[in-house]
Amino acid sequence: MSGYQFCVRFTASWKRVLKRSKWFAMSISDESQPPNKKMNIENGDGKTQQLKIGTHNGSFHCDEVLACFMLKQLPKYKNARIVRSRDPAVLDECDIVVDVGGIFDPAKNRFDHHQRTFDETMNSLNSKMKWTTKLSSAGLVYFHFGREVLSHIILPQTIDDDTMDVIYNKMYDNFVEEIDAVDNGVDQYDGEPRYRVTSTIGARVGRTNPSWNEKNCDEQALFMKAMEMVGTEFKQRILGFINSWLPARSLVEDAIKQRFEVHKSGEIIELKHFCPWKDHLFTLEEEQTIEPAIKYVIYADAAGKARVQCVPAGKNTFENRLSLLSQWKGLRDEELSKTCGIPDCIFVHASGFIGGNKTKEGALAMAVKSLQAQGCG
């Protein structure tokens, strides 16, 4: 089966799954469950008691919001009541406590990270994991319950252990680690940023809190609203990784295998069908020790024309490994074709990161000419 066929079948299968299951009917509010449907546990005297998830009251943050949401995806805690308090006596009555209490002890279901002695990371808890960002309550719950959470979210679909590892790692790398870092005050980079980013999920949770001059707010209701928002994005991200990101890997992998058929240098790949390719390309290059590094990617755009796009120098930069030739930048159509000596050119972006041609052969010629003119290929 080709990578494209896999992608089409996988996507169709997931659409059927999502149609059958109410993916976004999260039912995370205690009030959404009839009293006789709430999960109870039996006490020694034969009476029953609703399970409790404890966290702190007052201003809430993205880490405990996400931690509570993840726990409520598990059958054991699905109908648990969220108790928000800093009173040790109240917390001691909870079945699991996150982000408060000054204790990290998985055996006792206590998951706080504020104590002076706490310095745990994914790597310190499991040396096979690469991440060294200090964990928040979100990271702690994800480390201990994340795979089970993911498996319940994607039901009725199931995935094998290797695929679960890929999705588990991807979700930490692209969602949970950010929340851990922000909550623990870990700077993303050294020096002053050139501009502020205020639309992160953590910032949106922060804005859900009552403002300083609001009176008589229902803090619990606002917390539940924040949990619904975070939970929706958490689920959407998982769906995107499974439904779009994962099938794209096979297409990029096929393109890398066939790179020498595209050009003898091995520095140009052609995607048979466009897909999100950058993340997979970096990962596969590292896994397979690809040398020399791939410089250009060719694919068809939505209009059926061909594009040649530069591979970025890294995951978090706008710089290119090798830009298209500087004398082409900003030119279009006949002027561009005349300047580069290649027919049917459409454009080259002013920054030189992408160009277009009416044919695949023309786009390949643009890539080859840029390679050779800059001492590569």
mmCIF file with all atom_site columns, N, CA, C and O in Angstrom, residues 108-146:
data_model
loop_
_atom_site.group_PDB
_atom_site.id
_atom_site.type_symbol
_atom_site.label_atom_id
_atom_site.label_alt_id
_atom_site.label_comp_id
_atom_site.label_asym_id
_atom_site.label_entity_id
_atom_site.label_seq_id
_atom_site.pdbx_PDB_ins_code
_atom_site.Cartn_x
_atom_site.Cartn_y
_atom_site.Cartn_z
_atom_site.occupancy
_atom_site.B_iso_or_equiv
_atom_site.pdbx_formal_charge
_atom_site.auth_seq_id
_atom_site.auth_comp_id
_atom_site.auth_asym_id
_atom_site.auth_atom_id
_atom_site.pdbx_PDB_model_num
ATOM 1   N N  . LYS A 1 108 ? 0.674  7.596  46.853 1.00 0.00 ? 108 LYS A N  1
ATOM 2   C CA . LYS A 1 108 ? -0.417 8.184  47.642 1.00 0.00 ? 108 LYS A CA 1
ATOM 3   C C  . LYS A 1 108 ? -1.320 9.076  46.794 1.00 0.00 ? 108 LYS A C  1
ATOM 4   O O  . LYS A 1 108 ? -2.167 9.788  47.322 1.00 0.00 ? 108 LYS A O  1
ATOM 5   N N  . ASN A 1 109 ? -1.106 9.068  45.462 1.00 0.00 ? 109 ASN A N  1
ATOM 6   C CA . ASN A 1 109 ? -1.899 9.905  44.561 1.00 0.00 ? 109 ASN A CA 1
ATOM 7   C C  . ASN A 1 109 ? -1.780 11.387 44.890 1.00 0.00 ? 109 ASN A C  1
ATOM 8   O O  . ASN A 1 109 ? -2.763 12.136 44.823 1.00 0.00 ? 109 ASN A O  1
ATOM 9   N N  . ARG A 1 110 ? -0.571 11.818 45.211 1.00 0.00 ? 110 ARG A N  1
ATOM 10  C CA . ARG A 1 110 ? -0.309 13.231 45.484 1.00 0.00 ? 110 ARG A CA 1
ATOM 11  C C  . ARG A 1 110 ? 0.673  13.751 44.431 1.00 0.00 ? 110 ARG A C  1
ATOM 12  O O  . ARG A 1 110 ? 1.775  13.213 44.273 1.00 0.00 ? 110 ARG A O  1
ATOM 13  N N  . PHE A 1 111 ? 0.272  14.807 43.737 1.00 0.00 ? 111 PHE A N  1
ATOM 14  C CA . PHE A 1 111 ? 1.038  15.285 42.588 1.00 0.00 ? 111 PHE A CA 1
ATOM 15  C C  . PHE A 1 111 ? 1.215  16.808 42.637 1.00 0.00 ? 111 PHE A C  1
ATOM 16  O O  . PHE A 1 111 ? 0.686  17.544 41.809 1.00 0.00 ? 111 PHE A O  1
ATOM 17  N N  . ASP A 1 112 ? 1.976  17.262 43.633 1.00 0.00 ? 112 ASP A N  1
ATOM 18  C CA . ASP A 1 112 ? 2.319  18.684 43.697 1.00 0.00 ? 112 ASP A CA 1
ATOM 19  C C  . ASP A 1 112 ? 3.773  18.869 43.261 1.00 0.00 ? 112 ASP A C  1
ATOM 20  O O  . ASP A 1 112 ? 4.588  17.940 43.357 1.00 0.00 ? 112 ASP A O  1
ATOM 21  N N  . HIS A 1 113 ? 4.100  20.066 42.795 1.00 0.00 ? 113 HIS A N  1
ATOM 22  C CA . HIS A 1 113 ? 5.452  20.345 42.308 1.00 0.00 ? 113 HIS A CA 1
ATOM 23  C C  . HIS A 1 113 ? 6.026  21.628 42.908 1.00 0.00 ? 113 HIS A C  1
ATOM 24  O O  . HIS A 1 113 ? 7.082  22.100 42.473 1.00 0.00 ? 113 HIS A O  1
ATOM 25  N N  . HIS A 1 114 ? 5.382  22.190 43.915 1.00 0.00 ? 114 HIS A N  1
ATOM 26  C CA . HIS A 1 114 ? 5.793  23.483 44.451 1.00 0.00 ? 114 HIS A CA 1
ATOM 27  C C  . HIS A 1 114 ? 6.806  23.388 45.591 1.00 0.00 ? 114 HIS A C  1
ATOM 28  O O  . HIS A 1 114 ? 7.356  24.399 46.005 1.00 0.00 ? 114 HIS A O  1
ATOM 29  N N  . GLN A 1 115 ? 7.047  22.207 46.108 1.00 0.00 ? 115 GLN A N  1
ATOM 30  C CA . GLN A 1 115 ? 7.961  22.058 47.230 1.00 0.00 ? 115 GLN A CA 1
ATOM 31  C C  . GLN A 1 115 ? 9.408  22.355 46.808 1.00 0.00 ? 115 GLN A C  1
ATOM 32  O O  . GLN A 1 115 ? 9.796  22.115 45.676 1.00 0.00 ? 115 GLN A O  1
ATOM 33  N N  . ARG A 1 116 ? 10.191 22.874 47.733 1.00 0.00 ? 116 ARG A N  1
ATOM 34  C CA . ARG A 1 116 ? 11.565 23.296 47.456 1.00 0.00 ? 116 ARG A CA 1
ATOM 35  C C  . ARG A 1 116 ? 12.412 22.153 46.900 1.00 0.00 ? 116 ARG A C  1
ATOM 36  O O  . ARG A 1 116 ? 13.293 22.373 46.076 1.00 0.00 ? 116 ARG A O  1
ATOM 37  N N  . THR A 1 117 ? 12.149 20.946 47.346 1.00 0.00 ? 117 THR A N  1
ATOM 38  C CA . THR A 1 117 ? 12.980 19.802 46.954 1.00 0.00 ? 117 THR A CA 1
ATOM 39  C C  . THR A 1 117 ? 12.590 19.207 45.603 1.00 0.00 ? 117 THR A C  1
ATOM 40  O O  . THR A 1 117 ? 13.285 18.340 45.086 1.00 0.00 ? 117 THR A O  1
ATOM 41  N N  . PHE A 1 118 ? 11.494 19.693 45.020 1.00 0.00 ? 118 PHE A N  1
ATOM 42  C CA . PHE A 1 118 ? 11.011 19.086 43.774 1.00 0.00 ? 118 PHE A CA 1
ATOM 43  C C  . PHE A 1 118 ? 11.801 19.602 42.581 1.00 0.00 ? 118 PHE A C  1
ATOM 44  O O  . PHE A 1 118 ? 11.917 20.803 42.374 1.00 0.00 ? 118 PHE A O  1
ATOM 45  N N  . ASP A 1 119 ? 12.315 18.692 41.775 1.00 0.00 ? 119 ASP A N  1
ATOM 46  C CA . ASP A 1 119 ? 13.044 19.088 40.567 1.00 0.00 ? 119 ASP A CA 1
ATOM 47  C C  . ASP A 1 119 ? 12.898 18.014 39.486 1.00 0.00 ? 119 ASP A C  1
ATOM 48  O O  . ASP A 1 119 ? 13.813 17.779 38.707 1.00 0.00 ? 119 ASP A O  1
ATOM 49  N N  . GLU A 1 120 ? 11.745 17.367 39.450 1.00 0.00 ? 120 GLU A N  1
ATOM 50  C CA . GLU A 1 120 ? 11.557 16.239 38.542 1.00 0.00 ? 120 GLU A CA 1
ATOM 51  C C  . GLU A 1 120 ? 11.268 16.702 37.110 1.00 0.00 ? 120 GLU A C  1
ATOM 52  O O  . GLU A 1 120 ? 10.610 17.724 36.885 1.00 0.00 ? 120 GLU A O  1
ATOM 53  N N  . THR A 1 121 ? 11.743 15.916 36.163 1.00 0.00 ? 121 THR A N  1
ATOM 54  C CA . THR A 1 121 ? 11.480 16.114 34.738 1.00 0.00 ? 121 THR A CA 1
ATOM 55  C C  . THR A 1 121 ? 11.066 14.778 34.148 1.00 0.00 ? 121 THR A C  1
ATOM 56  O O  . THR A 1 121 ? 11.152 13.731 34.804 1.00 0.00 ? 121 THR A O  1
ATOM 57  N N  . MET A 1 122 ? 10.636 14.782 32.897 1.00 0.00 ? 122 MET A N  1
ATOM 58  C CA . MET A 1 122 ? 10.342 13.509 32.239 1.00 0.00 ? 122 MET A CA 1
ATOM 59  C C  . MET A 1 122 ? 11.598 12.635 32.219 1.00 0.00 ? 122 MET A C  1
ATOM 60  O O  . MET A 1 122 ? 11.541 11.422 32.426 1.00 0.00 ? 122 MET A O  1
ATOM 61  N N  . ASN A 1 123 ? 12.748 13.265 31.977 1.00 0.00 ? 123 ASN A N  1
ATOM 62  C CA . ASN A 1 123 ? 14.004 12.535 31.913 1.00 0.00 ? 123 ASN A CA 1
ATOM 63  C C  . ASN A 1 123 ? 14.419 11.961 33.260 1.00 0.00 ? 123 ASN A C  1
ATOM 64  O O  . ASN A 1 123 ? 14.918 10.833 33.350 1.00 0.00 ? 123 ASN A O  1
ATOM 65  N N  . SER A 1 124 ? 14.203 12.722 34.335 1.00 0.00 ? 124 SER A N  1
ATOM 66  C CA . SER A 1 124 ? 14.604 12.218 35.651 1.00 0.00 ? 124 SER A CA 1
ATOM 67  C C  . SER A 1 124 ? 13.710 11.069 36.111 1.00 0.00 ? 124 SER A C  1
ATOM 68  O O  . SER A 1 124 ? 14.151 10.175 36.836 1.00 0.00 ? 124 SER A O  1
ATOM 69  N N  . LEU A 1 125 ? 12.439 11.080 35.672 1.00 0.00 ? 125 LEU A N  1
ATOM 70  C CA . LEU A 1 125 ? 11.527 10.004 36.033 1.00 0.00 ? 125 LEU A CA 1
ATOM 71  C C  . LEU A 1 125 ? 11.685 8.787  35.126 1.00 0.00 ? 125 LEU A C  1
ATOM 72  O O  . LEU A 1 125 ? 11.359 7.670  35.514 1.00 0.00 ? 125 LEU A O  1
ATOM 73  N N  . ASN A 1 126 ? 12.188 9.032  33.913 1.00 0.00 ? 126 ASN A N  1
ATOM 74  C CA . ASN A 1 126 ? 12.450 7.943  32.957 1.00 0.00 ? 126 ASN A CA 1
ATOM 75  C C  . ASN A 1 126 ? 13.620 8.367  32.089 1.00 0.00 ? 126 ASN A C  1
ATOM 76  O O  . ASN A 1 126 ? 13.479 9.227  31.229 1.00 0.00 ? 126 ASN A O  1
ATOM 77  N N  . SER A 1 127 ? 14.781 7.775  32.317 1.00 0.00 ? 127 SER A N  1
ATOM 78  C CA . SER A 1 127 ? 16.009 8.205  31.644 1.00 0.00 ? 127 SER A CA 1
ATOM 79  C C  . SER A 1 127 ? 15.955 8.028  30.130 1.00 0.00 ? 127 SER A C  1
ATOM 80  O O  . SER A 1 127 ? 16.788 8.589  29.405 1.00 0.00 ? 127 SER A O  1
ATOM 81  N N  . LYS A 1 128 ? 14.985 7.255  29.619 1.00 0.00 ? 128 LYS A N  1
ATOM 82  C CA . LYS A 1 128 ? 14.865 7.070  28.172 1.00 0.00 ? 128 LYS A CA 1
ATOM 83  C C  . LYS A 1 128 ? 14.204 8.271  27.506 1.00 0.00 ? 128 LYS A C  1
ATOM 84  O O  . LYS A 1 128 ? 14.231 8.378  26.277 1.00 0.00 ? 128 LYS A O  1
ATOM 85  N N  . MET A 1 129 ? 13.605 9.141  28.286 1.00 0.00 ? 129 MET A N  1
ATOM 86  C CA . MET A 1 129 ? 12.946 10.325 27.741 1.00 0.00 ? 129 MET A CA 1
ATOM 87  C C  . MET A 1 129 ? 13.921 11.501 27.728 1.00 0.00 ? 129 MET A C  1
ATOM 88  O O  . MET A 1 129 ? 14.711 11.664 28.643 1.00 0.00 ? 129 MET A O  1
ATOM 89  N N  . LYS A 1 130 ? 13.826 12.330 26.701 1.00 0.00 ? 130 LYS A N  1
ATOM 90  C CA . LYS A 1 130 ? 14.824 13.381 26.478 1.00 0.00 ? 130 LYS A CA 1
ATOM 91  C C  . LYS A 1 130 ? 14.517 14.691 27.206 1.00 0.00 ? 130 LYS A C  1
ATOM 92  O O  . LYS A 1 130 ? 15.406 15.518 27.392 1.00 0.00 ? 130 LYS A O  1
ATOM 93  N N  . TRP A 1 131 ? 13.259 14.910 27.651 1.00 0.00 ? 131 TRP A N  1
ATOM 94  C CA . TRP A 1 131 ? 12.847 16.244 28.099 1.00 0.00 ? 131 TRP A CA 1
ATOM 95  C C  . TRP A 1 131 ? 13.354 16.530 29.508 1.00 0.00 ? 131 TRP A C  1
ATOM 96  O O  . TRP A 1 131 ? 13.180 15.726 30.428 1.00 0.00 ? 131 TRP A O  1
ATOM 97  N N  . THR A 1 132 ? 13.952 17.702 29.674 1.00 0.00 ? 132 THR A N  1
ATOM 98  C CA . THR A 1 132 ? 14.534 18.095 30.962 1.00 0.00 ? 132 THR A CA 1
ATOM 99  C C  . THR A 1 132 ? 13.855 19.333 31.546 1.00 0.00 ? 132 THR A C  1
ATOM 100 O O  . THR A 1 132 ? 14.388 19.972 32.442 1.00 0.00 ? 132 THR A O  1
ATOM 101 N N  . THR A 1 133 ? 12.684 19.677 31.042 1.00 0.00 ? 133 THR A N  1
ATOM 102 C CA . THR A 1 133 ? 11.904 20.781 31.603 1.00 0.00 ? 133 THR A CA 1
ATOM 103 C C  . THR A 1 133 ? 11.257 20.337 32.907 1.00 0.00 ? 133 THR A C  1
ATOM 104 O O  . THR A 1 133 ? 10.663 19.256 32.972 1.00 0.00 ? 133 THR A O  1
ATOM 105 N N  . LYS A 1 134 ? 11.374 21.156 33.934 1.00 0.00 ? 134 LYS A N  1
ATOM 106 C CA . LYS A 1 134 ? 10.758 20.830 35.216 1.00 0.00 ? 134 LYS A CA 1
ATOM 107 C C  . LYS A 1 134 ? 9.257  20.644 35.040 1.00 0.00 ? 134 LYS A C  1
ATOM 108 O O  . LYS A 1 134 ? 8.591  21.424 34.366 1.00 0.00 ? 134 LYS A O  1
ATOM 109 N N  . LEU A 1 135 ? 8.718  19.605 35.673 1.00 0.00 ? 135 LEU A N  1
ATOM 110 C CA . LEU A 1 135 ? 7.319  19.256 35.510 1.00 0.00 ? 135 LEU A CA 1
ATOM 111 C C  . LEU A 1 135 ? 6.409  20.103 36.398 1.00 0.00 ? 135 LEU A C  1
ATOM 112 O O  . LEU A 1 135 ? 6.761  20.438 37.521 1.00 0.00 ? 135 LEU A O  1
ATOM 113 N N  . SER A 1 136 ? 5.250  20.419 35.871 1.00 0.00 ? 136 SER A N  1
ATOM 114 C CA . SER A 1 136 ? 4.167  20.990 36.665 1.00 0.00 ? 136 SER A CA 1
ATOM 115 C C  . SER A 1 136 ? 3.205  19.863 37.012 1.00 0.00 ? 136 SER A C  1
ATOM 116 O O  . SER A 1 136 ? 3.466  18.691 36.716 1.00 0.00 ? 136 SER A O  1
ATOM 117 N N  . SER A 1 137 ? 2.065  20.191 37.601 1.00 0.00 ? 137 SER A N  1
ATOM 118 C CA . SER A 1 137 ? 1.089  19.140 37.892 1.00 0.00 ? 137 SER A CA 1
ATOM 119 C C  . SER A 1 137 ? 0.576  18.499 36.608 1.00 0.00 ? 137 SER A C  1
ATOM 120 O O  . SER A 1 137 ? 0.272  17.296 36.584 1.00 0.00 ? 137 SER A O  1
ATOM 121 N N  . ALA A 1 138 ? 0.515  19.267 35.519 1.00 0.00 ? 138 ALA A N  1
ATOM 122 C CA . ALA A 1 138 ? 0.088  18.695 34.236 1.00 0.00 ? 138 ALA A CA 1
ATOM 123 C C  . ALA A 1 138 ? 1.074  17.632 33.772 1.00 0.00 ? 138 ALA A C  1
ATOM 124 O O  . ALA A 1 138 ? 0.682  16.534 33.368 1.00 0.00 ? 138 ALA A O  1
ATOM 125 N N  . GLY A 1 139 ? 2.368  17.948 33.821 1.00 0.00 ? 139 GLY A N  1
ATOM 126 C CA . GLY A 1 139 ? 3.378  16.990 33.400 1.00 0.00 ? 139 GLY A CA 1
ATOM 127 C C  . GLY A 1 139 ? 3.410  15.754 34.280 1.00 0.00 ? 139 GLY A C  1
ATOM 128 O O  . GLY A 1 139 ? 3.615  14.629 33.807 1.00 0.00 ? 139 GLY A O  1
ATOM 129 N N  . LEU A 1 140 ? 3.206  15.946 35.581 1.00 0.00 ? 140 LEU A N  1
ATOM 130 C CA . LEU A 1 140 ? 3.208  14.802 36.498 1.00 0.00 ? 140 LEU A CA 1
ATOM 131 C C  . LEU A 1 140 ? 2.049  13.858 36.196 1.00 0.00 ? 140 LEU A C  1
ATOM 132 O O  . LEU A 1 140 ? 2.222  12.633 36.143 1.00 0.00 ? 140 LEU A O  1
ATOM 133 N N  . VAL A 1 141 ? 0.859  14.421 36.012 1.00 0.00 ? 141 VAL A N  1
ATOM 134 C CA . VAL A 1 141 ? -0.291 13.579 35.687 1.00 0.00 ? 141 VAL A CA 1
ATOM 135 C C  . VAL A 1 141 ? -0.097 12.931 34.316 1.00 0.00 ? 141 VAL A C  1
ATOM 136 O O  . VAL A 1 141 ? -0.416 11.753 34.121 1.00 0.00 ? 141 VAL A O  1
ATOM 137 N N  . TYR A 1 142 ? 0.454  13.686 33.367 1.00 0.00 ? 142 TYR A N  1
ATOM 138 C CA . TYR A 1 142 ? 0.679  13.121 32.028 1.00 0.00 ? 142 TYR A CA 1
ATOM 139 C C  . TYR A 1 142 ? 1.689  11.983 32.092 1.00 0.00 ? 142 TYR A C  1
ATOM 140 O O  . TYR A 1 142 ? 1.504  10.946 31.445 1.00 0.00 ? 142 TYR A O  1
ATOM 141 N N  . PHE A 1 143 ? 2.758  12.146 32.862 1.00 0.00 ? 143 PHE A N  1
ATOM 142 C CA . PHE A 1 143 ? 3.762  11.086 32.969 1.00 0.00 ? 143 PHE A CA 1
ATOM 143 C C  . PHE A 1 143 ? 3.151  9.807  33.525 1.00 0.00 ? 143 PHE A C  1
ATOM 144 O O  . PHE A 1 143 ? 3.387  8.716  33.004 1.00 0.00 ? 143 PHE A O  1
ATOM 145 N N  . HIS A 1 144 ? 2.355  9.932  34.562 1.00 0.00 ? 144 HIS A N  1
ATOM 146 C CA . HIS A 1 144 ? 1.842  8.752  35.260 1.00 0.00 ? 144 HIS A CA 1
ATOM 147 C C  . HIS A 1 144 ? 0.567  8.184  34.648 1.00 0.00 ? 144 HIS A C  1
ATOM 148 O O  . HIS A 1 144 ? 0.313  6.972  34.781 1.00 0.00 ? 144 HIS A O  1
ATOM 149 N N  . PHE A 1 145 ? -0.236 9.011  33.992 1.00 0.00 ? 145 PHE A N  1
ATOM 150 C CA . PHE A 1 145 ? -1.525 8.539  33.481 1.00 0.00 ? 145 PHE A CA 1
ATOM 151 C C  . PHE A 1 145 ? -1.707 8.799  31.986 1.00 0.00 ? 145 PHE A C  1
ATOM 152 O O  . PHE A 1 145 ? -2.747 8.428  31.432 1.00 0.00 ? 145 PHE A O  1
ATOM 153 N N  . GLY A 1 146 ? -0.732 9.440  31.329 1.00 0.00 ? 146 GLY A N  1
ATOM 154 C CA . GLY A 1 146 ? -0.923 9.931  29.970 1.00 0.00 ? 146 GLY A CA 1
ATOM 155 C C  . GLY A 1 146 ? -1.322 8.879  28.960 1.00 0.00 ? 146 GLY A C  1
ATOM 156 O O  . GLY A 1 146 ? -2.233 9.099  28.146 1.00 0.00 ? 146 GLY A O  1
#
